[in-house]
Coordinates of C-alpha atoms and ligand atoms in Angstrom, one line a residue:
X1 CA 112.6 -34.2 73.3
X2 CA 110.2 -36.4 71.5
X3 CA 111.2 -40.2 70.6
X4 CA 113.4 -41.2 67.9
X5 CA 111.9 -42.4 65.0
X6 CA 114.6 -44.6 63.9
X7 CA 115.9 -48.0 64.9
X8 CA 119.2 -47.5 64.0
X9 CA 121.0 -49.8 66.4
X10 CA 124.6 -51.6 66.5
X11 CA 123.5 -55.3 66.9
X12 CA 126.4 -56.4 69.6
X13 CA 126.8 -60.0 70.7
X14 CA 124.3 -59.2 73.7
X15 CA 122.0 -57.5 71.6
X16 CA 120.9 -53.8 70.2
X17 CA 122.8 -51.0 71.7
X18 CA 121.3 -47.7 71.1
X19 CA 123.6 -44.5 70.2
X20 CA 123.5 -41.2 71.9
X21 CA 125.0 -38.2 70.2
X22 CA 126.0 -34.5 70.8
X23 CA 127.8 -32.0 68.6
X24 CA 130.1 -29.0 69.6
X25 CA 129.9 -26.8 66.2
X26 CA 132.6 -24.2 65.7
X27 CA 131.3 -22.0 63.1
X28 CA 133.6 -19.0 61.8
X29 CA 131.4 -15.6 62.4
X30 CA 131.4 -13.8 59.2
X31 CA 132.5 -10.3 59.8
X32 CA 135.5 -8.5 58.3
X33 CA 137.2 -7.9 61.3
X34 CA 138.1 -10.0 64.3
X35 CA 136.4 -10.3 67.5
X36 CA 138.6 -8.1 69.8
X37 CA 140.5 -6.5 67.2
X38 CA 140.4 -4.5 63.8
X39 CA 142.6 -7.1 62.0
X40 CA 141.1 -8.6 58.7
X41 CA 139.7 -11.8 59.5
X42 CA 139.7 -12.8 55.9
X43 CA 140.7 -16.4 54.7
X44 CA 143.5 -17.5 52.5
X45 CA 146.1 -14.4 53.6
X46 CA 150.0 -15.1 53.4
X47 CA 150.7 -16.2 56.9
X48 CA 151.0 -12.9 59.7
X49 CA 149.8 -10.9 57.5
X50 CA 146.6 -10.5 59.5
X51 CA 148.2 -9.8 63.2
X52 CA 147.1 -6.9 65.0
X53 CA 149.7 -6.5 69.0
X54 CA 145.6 -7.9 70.7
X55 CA 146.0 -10.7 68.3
X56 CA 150.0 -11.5 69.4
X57 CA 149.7 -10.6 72.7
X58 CA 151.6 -8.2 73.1
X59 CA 151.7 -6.6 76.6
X60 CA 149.4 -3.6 77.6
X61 CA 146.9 -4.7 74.6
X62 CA 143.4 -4.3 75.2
X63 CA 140.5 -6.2 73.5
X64 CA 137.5 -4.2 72.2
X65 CA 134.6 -5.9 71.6
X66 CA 133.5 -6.0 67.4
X67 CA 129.6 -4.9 67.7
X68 CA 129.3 -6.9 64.4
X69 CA 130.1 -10.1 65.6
X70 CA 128.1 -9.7 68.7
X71 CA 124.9 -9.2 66.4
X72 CA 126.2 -12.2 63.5
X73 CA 125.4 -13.8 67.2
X74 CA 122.3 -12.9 68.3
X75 CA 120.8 -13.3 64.4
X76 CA 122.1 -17.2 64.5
X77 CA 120.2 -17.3 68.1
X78 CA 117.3 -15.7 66.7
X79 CA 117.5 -18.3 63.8
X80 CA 117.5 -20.9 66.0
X81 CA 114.7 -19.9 68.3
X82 CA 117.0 -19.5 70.9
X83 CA 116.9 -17.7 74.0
X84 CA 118.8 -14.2 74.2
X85 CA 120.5 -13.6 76.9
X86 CA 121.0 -9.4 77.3
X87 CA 123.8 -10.0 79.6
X88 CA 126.8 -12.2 79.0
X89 CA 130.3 -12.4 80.3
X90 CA 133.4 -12.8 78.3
X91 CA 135.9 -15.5 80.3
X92 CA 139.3 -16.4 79.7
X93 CA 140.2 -20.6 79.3
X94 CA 143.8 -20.9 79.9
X95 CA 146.0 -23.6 78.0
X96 CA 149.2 -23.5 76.5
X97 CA 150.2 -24.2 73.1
X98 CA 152.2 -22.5 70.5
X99 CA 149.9 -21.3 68.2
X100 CA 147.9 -19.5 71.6
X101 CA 150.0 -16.7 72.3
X102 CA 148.0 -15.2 75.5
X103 CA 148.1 -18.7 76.7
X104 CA 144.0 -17.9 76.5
X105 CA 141.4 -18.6 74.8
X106 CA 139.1 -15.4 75.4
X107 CA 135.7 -17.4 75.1
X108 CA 131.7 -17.3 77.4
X109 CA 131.6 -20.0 79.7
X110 CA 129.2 -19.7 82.6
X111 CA 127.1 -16.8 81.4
X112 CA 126.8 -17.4 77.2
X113 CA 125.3 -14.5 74.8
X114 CA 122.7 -17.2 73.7
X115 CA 120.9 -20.1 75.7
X116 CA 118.4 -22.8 74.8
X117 CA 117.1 -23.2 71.0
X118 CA 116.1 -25.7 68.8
X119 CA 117.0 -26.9 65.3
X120 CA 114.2 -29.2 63.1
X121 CA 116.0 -31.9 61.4
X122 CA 114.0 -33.6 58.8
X123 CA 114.8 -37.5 58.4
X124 CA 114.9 -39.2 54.9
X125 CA 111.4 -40.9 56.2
X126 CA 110.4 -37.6 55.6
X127 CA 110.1 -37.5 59.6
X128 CA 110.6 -34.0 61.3
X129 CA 112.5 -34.1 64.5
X130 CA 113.4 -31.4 67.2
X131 CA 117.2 -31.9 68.0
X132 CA 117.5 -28.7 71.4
X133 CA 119.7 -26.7 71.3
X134 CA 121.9 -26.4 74.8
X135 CA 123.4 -22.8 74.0
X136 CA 125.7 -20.7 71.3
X137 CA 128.8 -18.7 73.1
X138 CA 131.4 -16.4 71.3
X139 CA 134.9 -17.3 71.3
X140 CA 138.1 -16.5 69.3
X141 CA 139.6 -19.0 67.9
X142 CA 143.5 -20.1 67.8
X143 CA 146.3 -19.5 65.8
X144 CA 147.5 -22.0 63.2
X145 CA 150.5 -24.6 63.9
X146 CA 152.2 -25.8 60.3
X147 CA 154.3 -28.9 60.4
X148 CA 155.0 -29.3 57.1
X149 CA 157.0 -26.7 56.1
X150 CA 160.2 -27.3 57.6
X151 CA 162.1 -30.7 58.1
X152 CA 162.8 -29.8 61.8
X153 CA 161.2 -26.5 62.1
X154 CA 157.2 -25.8 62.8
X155 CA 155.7 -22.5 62.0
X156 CA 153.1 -20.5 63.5
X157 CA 150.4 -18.2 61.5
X158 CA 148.5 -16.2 63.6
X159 CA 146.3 -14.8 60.7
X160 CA 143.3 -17.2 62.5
X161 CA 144.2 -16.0 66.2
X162 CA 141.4 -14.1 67.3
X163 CA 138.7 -14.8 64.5
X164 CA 135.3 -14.7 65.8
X165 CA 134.3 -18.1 66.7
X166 CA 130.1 -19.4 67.5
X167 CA 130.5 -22.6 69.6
X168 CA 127.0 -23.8 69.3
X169 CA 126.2 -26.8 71.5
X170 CA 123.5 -29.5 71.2
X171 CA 121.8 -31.6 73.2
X172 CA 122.6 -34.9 73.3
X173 CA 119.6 -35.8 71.1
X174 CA 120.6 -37.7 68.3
X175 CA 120.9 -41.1 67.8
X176 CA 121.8 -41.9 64.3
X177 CA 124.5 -40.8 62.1
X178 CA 121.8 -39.9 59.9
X179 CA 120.6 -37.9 62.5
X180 CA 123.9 -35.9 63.1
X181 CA 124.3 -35.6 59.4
X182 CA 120.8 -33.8 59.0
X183 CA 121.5 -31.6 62.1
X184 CA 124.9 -30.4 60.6
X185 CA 123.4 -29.6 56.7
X186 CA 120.4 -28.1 58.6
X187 CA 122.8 -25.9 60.7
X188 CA 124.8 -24.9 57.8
X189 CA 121.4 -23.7 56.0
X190 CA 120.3 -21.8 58.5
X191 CA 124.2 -19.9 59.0
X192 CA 124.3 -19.5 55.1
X193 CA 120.6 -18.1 55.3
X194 CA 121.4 -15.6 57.9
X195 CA 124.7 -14.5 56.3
X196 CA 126.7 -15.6 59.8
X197 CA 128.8 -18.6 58.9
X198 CA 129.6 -19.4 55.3
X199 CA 129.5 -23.1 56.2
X200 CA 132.5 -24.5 54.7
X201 CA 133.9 -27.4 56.2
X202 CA 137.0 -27.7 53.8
X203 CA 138.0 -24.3 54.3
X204 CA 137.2 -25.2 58.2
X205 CA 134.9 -22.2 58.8
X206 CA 132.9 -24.7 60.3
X207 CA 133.8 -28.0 62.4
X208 CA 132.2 -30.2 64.4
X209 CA 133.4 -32.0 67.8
X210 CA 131.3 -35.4 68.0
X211 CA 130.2 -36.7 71.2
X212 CA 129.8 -40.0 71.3
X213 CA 128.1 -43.1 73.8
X214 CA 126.6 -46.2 73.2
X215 CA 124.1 -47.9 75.5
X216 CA 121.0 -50.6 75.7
X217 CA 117.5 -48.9 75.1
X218 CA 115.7 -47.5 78.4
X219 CA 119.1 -47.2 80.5
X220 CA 120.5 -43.9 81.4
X221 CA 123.1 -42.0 79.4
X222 CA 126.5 -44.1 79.5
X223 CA 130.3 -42.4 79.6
X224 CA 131.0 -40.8 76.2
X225 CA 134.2 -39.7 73.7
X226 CA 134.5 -36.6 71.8
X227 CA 135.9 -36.9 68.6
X228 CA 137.6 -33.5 68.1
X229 CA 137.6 -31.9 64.6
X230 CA 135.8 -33.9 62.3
X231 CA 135.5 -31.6 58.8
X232 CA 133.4 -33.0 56.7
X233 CA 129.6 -34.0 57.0
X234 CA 130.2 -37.7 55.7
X235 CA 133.0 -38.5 58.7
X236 CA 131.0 -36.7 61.3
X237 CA 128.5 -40.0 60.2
X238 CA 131.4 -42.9 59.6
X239 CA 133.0 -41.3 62.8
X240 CA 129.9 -41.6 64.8
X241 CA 129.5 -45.6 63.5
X242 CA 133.0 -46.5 64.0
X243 CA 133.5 -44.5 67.3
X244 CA 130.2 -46.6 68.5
X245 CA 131.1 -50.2 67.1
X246 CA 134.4 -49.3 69.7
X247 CA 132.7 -48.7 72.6
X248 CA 130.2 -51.9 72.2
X249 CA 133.1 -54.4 72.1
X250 CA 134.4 -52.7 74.7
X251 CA 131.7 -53.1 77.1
X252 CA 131.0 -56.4 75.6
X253 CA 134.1 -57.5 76.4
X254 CA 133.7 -56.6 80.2
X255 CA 135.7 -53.3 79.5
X256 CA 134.4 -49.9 80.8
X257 CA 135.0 -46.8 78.3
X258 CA 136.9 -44.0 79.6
X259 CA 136.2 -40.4 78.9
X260 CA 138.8 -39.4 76.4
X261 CA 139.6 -36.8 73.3
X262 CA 139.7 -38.9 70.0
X263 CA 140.5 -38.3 66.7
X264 CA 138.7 -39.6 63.5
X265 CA 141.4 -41.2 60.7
X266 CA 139.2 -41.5 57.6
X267 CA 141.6 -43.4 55.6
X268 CA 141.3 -46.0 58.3
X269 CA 137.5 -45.7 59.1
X270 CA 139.0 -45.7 63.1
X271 CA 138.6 -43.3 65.7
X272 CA 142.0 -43.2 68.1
X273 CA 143.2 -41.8 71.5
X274 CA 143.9 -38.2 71.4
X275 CA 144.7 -37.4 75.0
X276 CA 142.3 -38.0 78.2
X277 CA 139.5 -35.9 78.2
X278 CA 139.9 -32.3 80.2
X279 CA 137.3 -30.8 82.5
X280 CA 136.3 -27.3 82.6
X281 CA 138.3 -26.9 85.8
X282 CA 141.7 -27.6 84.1
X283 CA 141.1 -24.5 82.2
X284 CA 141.0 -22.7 85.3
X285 CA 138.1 -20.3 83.5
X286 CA 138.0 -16.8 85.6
X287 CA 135.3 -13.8 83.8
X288 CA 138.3 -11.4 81.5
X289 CA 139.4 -8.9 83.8
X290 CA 139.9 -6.7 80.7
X291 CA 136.3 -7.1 79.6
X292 CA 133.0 -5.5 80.7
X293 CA 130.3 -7.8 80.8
X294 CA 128.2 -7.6 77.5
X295 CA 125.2 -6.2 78.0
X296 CA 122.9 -5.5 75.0
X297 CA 119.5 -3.9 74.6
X298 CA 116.2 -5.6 73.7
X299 CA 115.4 -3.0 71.1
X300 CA 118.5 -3.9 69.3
X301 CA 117.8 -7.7 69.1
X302 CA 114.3 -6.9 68.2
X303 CA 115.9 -4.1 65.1
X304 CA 117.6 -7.5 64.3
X305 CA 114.8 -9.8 64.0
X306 CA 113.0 -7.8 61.8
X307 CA 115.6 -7.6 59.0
X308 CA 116.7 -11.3 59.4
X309 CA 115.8 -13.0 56.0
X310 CA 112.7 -15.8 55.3
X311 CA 114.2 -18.9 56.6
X312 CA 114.6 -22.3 55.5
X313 CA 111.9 -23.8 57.3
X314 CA 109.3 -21.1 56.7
X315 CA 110.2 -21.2 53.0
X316 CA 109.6 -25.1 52.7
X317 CA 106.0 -24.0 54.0
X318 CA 105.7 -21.7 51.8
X319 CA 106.8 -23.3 48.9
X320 CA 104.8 -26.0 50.1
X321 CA 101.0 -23.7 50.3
X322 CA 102.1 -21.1 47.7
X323 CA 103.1 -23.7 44.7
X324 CA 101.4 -26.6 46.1
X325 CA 105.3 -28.9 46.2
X326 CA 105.3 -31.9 48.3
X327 CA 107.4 -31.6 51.1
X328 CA 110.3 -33.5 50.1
X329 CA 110.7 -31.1 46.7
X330 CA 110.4 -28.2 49.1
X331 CA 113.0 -29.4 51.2
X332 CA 115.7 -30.0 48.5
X333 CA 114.9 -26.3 46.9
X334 CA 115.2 -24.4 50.1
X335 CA 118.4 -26.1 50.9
X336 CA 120.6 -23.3 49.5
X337 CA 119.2 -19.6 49.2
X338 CA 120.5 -19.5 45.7
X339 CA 118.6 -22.8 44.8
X340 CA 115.4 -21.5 45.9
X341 CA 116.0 -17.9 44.3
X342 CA 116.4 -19.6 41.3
X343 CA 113.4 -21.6 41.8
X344 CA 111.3 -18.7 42.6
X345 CA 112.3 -16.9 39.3
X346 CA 111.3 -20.0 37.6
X347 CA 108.4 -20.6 39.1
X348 CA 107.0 -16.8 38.6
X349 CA 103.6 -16.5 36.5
X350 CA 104.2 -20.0 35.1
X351 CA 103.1 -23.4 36.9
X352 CA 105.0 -24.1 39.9
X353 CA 104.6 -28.1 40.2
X354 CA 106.3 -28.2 36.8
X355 CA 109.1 -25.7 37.5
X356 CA 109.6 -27.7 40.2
X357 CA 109.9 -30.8 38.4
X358 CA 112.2 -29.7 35.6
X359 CA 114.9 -27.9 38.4
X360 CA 114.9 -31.3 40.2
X361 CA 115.1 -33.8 37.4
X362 CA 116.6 -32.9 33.8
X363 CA 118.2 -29.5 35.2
X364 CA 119.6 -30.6 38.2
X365 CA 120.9 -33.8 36.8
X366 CA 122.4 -31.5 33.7
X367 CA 124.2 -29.6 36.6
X368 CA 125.6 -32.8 38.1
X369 CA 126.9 -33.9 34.8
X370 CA 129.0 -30.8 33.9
X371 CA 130.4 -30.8 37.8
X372 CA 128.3 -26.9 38.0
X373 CA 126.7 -25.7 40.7
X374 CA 123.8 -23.2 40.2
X375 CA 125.4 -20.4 40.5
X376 CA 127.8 -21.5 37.7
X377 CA 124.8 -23.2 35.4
X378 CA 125.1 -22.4 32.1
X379 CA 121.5 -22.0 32.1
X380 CA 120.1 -19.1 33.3
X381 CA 116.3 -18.9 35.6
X382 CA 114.9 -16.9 32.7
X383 CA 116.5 -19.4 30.1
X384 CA 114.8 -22.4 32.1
X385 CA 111.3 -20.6 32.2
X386 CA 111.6 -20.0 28.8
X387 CA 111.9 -23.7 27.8
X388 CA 108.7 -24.3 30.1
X389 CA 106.9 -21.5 28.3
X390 CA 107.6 -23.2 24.4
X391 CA 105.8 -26.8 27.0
X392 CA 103.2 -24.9 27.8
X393 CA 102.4 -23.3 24.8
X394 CA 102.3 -26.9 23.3
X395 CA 105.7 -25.4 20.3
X396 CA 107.6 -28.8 21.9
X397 CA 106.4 -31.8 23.2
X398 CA 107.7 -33.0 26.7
X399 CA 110.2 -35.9 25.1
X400 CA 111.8 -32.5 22.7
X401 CA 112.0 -30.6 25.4
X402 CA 114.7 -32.8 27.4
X403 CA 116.5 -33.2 24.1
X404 CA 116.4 -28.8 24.6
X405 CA 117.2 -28.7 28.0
X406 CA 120.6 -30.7 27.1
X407 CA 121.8 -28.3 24.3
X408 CA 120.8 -25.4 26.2
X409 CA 123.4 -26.9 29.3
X410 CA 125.6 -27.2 26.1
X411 CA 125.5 -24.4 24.1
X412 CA 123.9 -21.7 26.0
X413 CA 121.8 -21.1 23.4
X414 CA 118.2 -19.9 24.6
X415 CA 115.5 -22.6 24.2
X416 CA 113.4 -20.9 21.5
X417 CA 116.9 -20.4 19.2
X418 CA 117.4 -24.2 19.8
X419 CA 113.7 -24.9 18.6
X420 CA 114.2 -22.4 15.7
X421 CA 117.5 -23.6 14.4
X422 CA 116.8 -27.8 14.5
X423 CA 113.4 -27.5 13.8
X424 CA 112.3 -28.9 16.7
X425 CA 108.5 -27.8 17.0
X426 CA 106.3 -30.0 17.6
X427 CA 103.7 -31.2 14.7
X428 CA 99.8 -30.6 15.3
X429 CA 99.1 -30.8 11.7
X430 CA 97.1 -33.7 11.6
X431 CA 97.3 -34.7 8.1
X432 CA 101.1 -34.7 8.8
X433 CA 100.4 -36.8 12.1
X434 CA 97.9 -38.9 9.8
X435 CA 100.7 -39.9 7.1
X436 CA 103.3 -40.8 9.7
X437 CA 100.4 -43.0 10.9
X438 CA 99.7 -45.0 7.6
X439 CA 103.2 -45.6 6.9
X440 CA 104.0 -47.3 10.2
X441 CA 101.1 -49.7 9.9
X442 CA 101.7 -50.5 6.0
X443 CA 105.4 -51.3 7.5
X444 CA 104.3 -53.2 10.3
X445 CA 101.5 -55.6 9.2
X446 CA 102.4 -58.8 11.7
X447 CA 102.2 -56.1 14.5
X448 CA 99.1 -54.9 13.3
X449 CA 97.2 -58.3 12.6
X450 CA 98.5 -59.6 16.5
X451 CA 96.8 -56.0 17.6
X452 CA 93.7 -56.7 15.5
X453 CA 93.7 -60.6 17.3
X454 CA 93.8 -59.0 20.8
X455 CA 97.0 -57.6 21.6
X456 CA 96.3 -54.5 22.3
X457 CA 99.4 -54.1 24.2
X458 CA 100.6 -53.2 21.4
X459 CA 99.0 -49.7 21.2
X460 CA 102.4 -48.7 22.7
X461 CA 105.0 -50.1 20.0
X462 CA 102.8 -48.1 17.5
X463 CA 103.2 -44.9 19.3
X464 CA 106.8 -45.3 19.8
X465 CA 107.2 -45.8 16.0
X466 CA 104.9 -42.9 14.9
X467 CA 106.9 -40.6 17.4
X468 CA 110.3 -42.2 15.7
X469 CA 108.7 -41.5 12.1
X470 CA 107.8 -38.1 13.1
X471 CA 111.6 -37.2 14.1
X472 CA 109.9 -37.5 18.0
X473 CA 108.6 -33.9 17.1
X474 CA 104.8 -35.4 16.8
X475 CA 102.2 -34.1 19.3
X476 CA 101.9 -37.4 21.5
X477 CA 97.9 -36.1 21.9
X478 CA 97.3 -35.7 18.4
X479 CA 99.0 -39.3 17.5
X480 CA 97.1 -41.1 20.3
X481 CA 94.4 -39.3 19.0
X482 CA 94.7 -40.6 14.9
X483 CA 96.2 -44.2 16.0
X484 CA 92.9 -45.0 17.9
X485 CA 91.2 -44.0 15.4
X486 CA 92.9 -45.9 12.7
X487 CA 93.3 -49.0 14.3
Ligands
ADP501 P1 131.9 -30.4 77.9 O1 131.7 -29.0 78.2 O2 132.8 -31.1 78.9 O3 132.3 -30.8 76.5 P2 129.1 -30.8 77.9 O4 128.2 -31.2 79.0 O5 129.0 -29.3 77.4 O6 130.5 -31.2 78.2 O7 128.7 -31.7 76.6 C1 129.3 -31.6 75.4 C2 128.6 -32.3 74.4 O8 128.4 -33.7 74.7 C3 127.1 -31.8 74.2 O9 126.9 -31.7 72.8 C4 126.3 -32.9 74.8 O10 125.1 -33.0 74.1 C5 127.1 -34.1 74.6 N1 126.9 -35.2 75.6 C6 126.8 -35.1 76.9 N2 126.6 -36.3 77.4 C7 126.6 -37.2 76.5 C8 126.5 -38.7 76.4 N3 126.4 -39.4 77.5 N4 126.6 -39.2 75.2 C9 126.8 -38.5 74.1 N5 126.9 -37.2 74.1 C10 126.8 -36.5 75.2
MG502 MG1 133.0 -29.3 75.0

């Protein structure tokens, strides 16, 4: 992959060490039903409520593959320009732990439904980097362990056991926590986009495992951690920095790090020993003996291709030629699908640049204010266009329209009603303009005589108190216009 553009280093006492990073990505498939059985796989359920005899393990059960989850695979390999492979085998990882009734994990080890793909992060620089993509398997995931219901007592839910599960696998390509951030929001896009993963960390339909090693620029790839479970963006980034500040002292020091499962304590900013790290071969993975090997047709992946949606990246471009946005505005309104629906509505038979401009400055900031998102705004895409329309037709000037903008994130209230009801259109009559002029400079004659001597400066203080006079409704053209002239 193509060299880092940042210099994001740990300065140790022997110098720069440079960070390598990996991420292990669960993502929760979204389908209604579970991978190998027709249980609900919906979130929030009172616990067992969701348990089919597959999902329990009961004797004699048999898994049965769920098409839809097969394809909610292939469309997040397609999405990541990823290799699909049209034969993969289901295996079983053995481990035991309460909440795992089979005692395994039915997951794709050796032979995975998707291989090699890539994912473009894009860097506050405004840098574009390829981060690969190593491979996406299927898996189900585990049953639920709850500590905290019972002084002496834990309880297991198995409403999770089962749910489809993505493991999607990166390269070890990153080397900044800004690096692992971008990679995880750009992940999350692309799921949300395609419909296969709603994303949400909190509700932790998607979590990330963190590998981590630290070593001096040019050297090979040193022995690394994984910090299991981290659910949230930000301590996928502070895990990554404290994890690597660790390992430096510990070289430093003369020490040697050793392979290991950690765990992430945000309240301390401190990574800590989980257990030793496992290999593959303590899981003793043999192919499901209950399971045929998944085989799937080319026509089928190629039916799915054509109905996957525009994507993130190809709607930045498009934004980007089509409305003529600078990349970075692009980027920010293709981040959600809703943000850039929204945008498009906006930005229909009126002039994109400024569309764009008002969603990312006075309406956005509006949003932020009132703790909304935009599916909750108070303002609708129609009410938004119709404020740009009363700009455009020159009924407000710019400095009325942000006073608009704010009562229409108040009220409701569609900008022309606002307009109406305070009176807020903008003056062009020119005698009116004209007046407002006279007054200020009969009021201000020091200002005026200092203006006359040179300070012309002061072509700015007089617009400022024309605009006041004029209730800020005058048209800033028209007063530029009658103050030159006047003065
Ligand atoms: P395992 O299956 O044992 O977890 P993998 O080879 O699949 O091991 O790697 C898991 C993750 O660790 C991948 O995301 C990979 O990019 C990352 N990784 C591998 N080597 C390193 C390293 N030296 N430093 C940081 N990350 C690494
Ligand atoms: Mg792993």
């Amino acid at each position: 992959m193509s060299a880092p553009e940042s210099t994001y280093v740990i300065e140790g006492s022997t110098g720069p060490w440079e960070l390598v990073i990996g991420l292990e990505v669960h993502a929760q498939v979204v389908s209604k039903a579970k991978l190998f059985s027709g249980a609900s796989a919906e979130y929030g359920a009172e616990p067992n409520s969701q348990v089919s005899f597959v999902d329990a393990a009961f004797p004699g059960m048999l898994p049965v593959i769920n098409r839809e989850c097969v394809a909610q695979a292939v469309r997040t390999g397609l999405g990541l320009k990823a290799e699909i492979n049209l034969v993969s085998r289901f295996d079983r990882k053995n481990y035991f732990y309460a909440d795992l009734p089979a005692g395994y994990q039915i997951s794709q080890f050796a032979h995975p439904i998707v291989g090699k793909g890539v994912i473009e992060i894009e860097l506050e620089s405004g840098a574009i980097r390829p981060i690969g993509v190593t491979r996406l398997h299927l898996e189900q995931d585990a049953g639920k362990s709850m500590h905290d219901q019972h002084p002496s007592q834990s309880f297991i839910d198995l409403n999770r056991a089962g749910v489809a599960l993505m493991e999607i696998v990166s390269e070890p390509d990153m080397r900044t926590p800004e690096e692992a951030g971008a990679y995880l929001r750009k992940l999350r896009t692309i799921m949300r986009y395609l419909g296969t993963c709603d994303g949400n960390m909190e509700e932790g339909s998607m979590r990330a495992d963190v590998n981590v090693s630290v070593r001096k620029a040019g050297e090979p790839f040193r022995t690394r951690c994984e910090i299991k479970n981290v659910n949230s963006v930000r301590f996928v980034m502070q895990a990554i920095e404290a994890e690597a500040r660790r390992q430096v002292e510990i070289w430093e020091a003369g020490g040697e790090v050793r392979q290991e499962t950690r765990l992430y304590d945000p309240s301390r900013g401190e990574t800590r020993s989980m257990r030793s790290k496992e290999d593959a071969h303590d899981y003793r993975y043999f192919p499901d003996p209950d399971l045929l090997p998944l085989v799937i047709e080319q026509e089928w992946v190629e039916e799915l291709a054509t109905h996957l949606p525009e994507l993130p990246d190809a709607k930045k471009a498009r934004f980007m030629s089509q409305y003529g946005l600078p990349a970075y505005d692009a980027g920010v309104l293709v981040m959600e699908q809703a943000t850039a629906d929204f945008y498009e509505a906006v930005a229909r038979g009126r002039d994109g640049k400024i569309a764009a401009n008002w969603m990312l400055g006075d309406f956005f900031a509006g949003l932020n204010r009132m703790g909304r998102g935009i599916e909750d705004s108070p303002v609708s895409a129609e009410g938004l266009g119709g404020l740009l329309d009363l700009l455009a037709d020159a009924t407000i000037n710019g400095r009325i329209a942000k006073e608009v903008m704010e009562a229409m994130m108040e009220t409701g209230e569609t900008a022309a009603a606002i307009v109406e009801a305070r009176g807020l259109r903008q003056v062009t009559d020119t005698g009116a303009i004209d007046g407002a002029v006279d007054q200020v400079l009969a009021a201000n004659p020091d200002k005026l005589a200092e203006y006359k001597a040179g300070k012309e400066k002061l072509f700015g203080f007089f617009v400022g108190q024309v605009m006041k006079a004029m209730a800020g409704k005058g048209n800033p053209a028209l007063v530029n216009e009658a103050l030159k002239r006047k003065l």
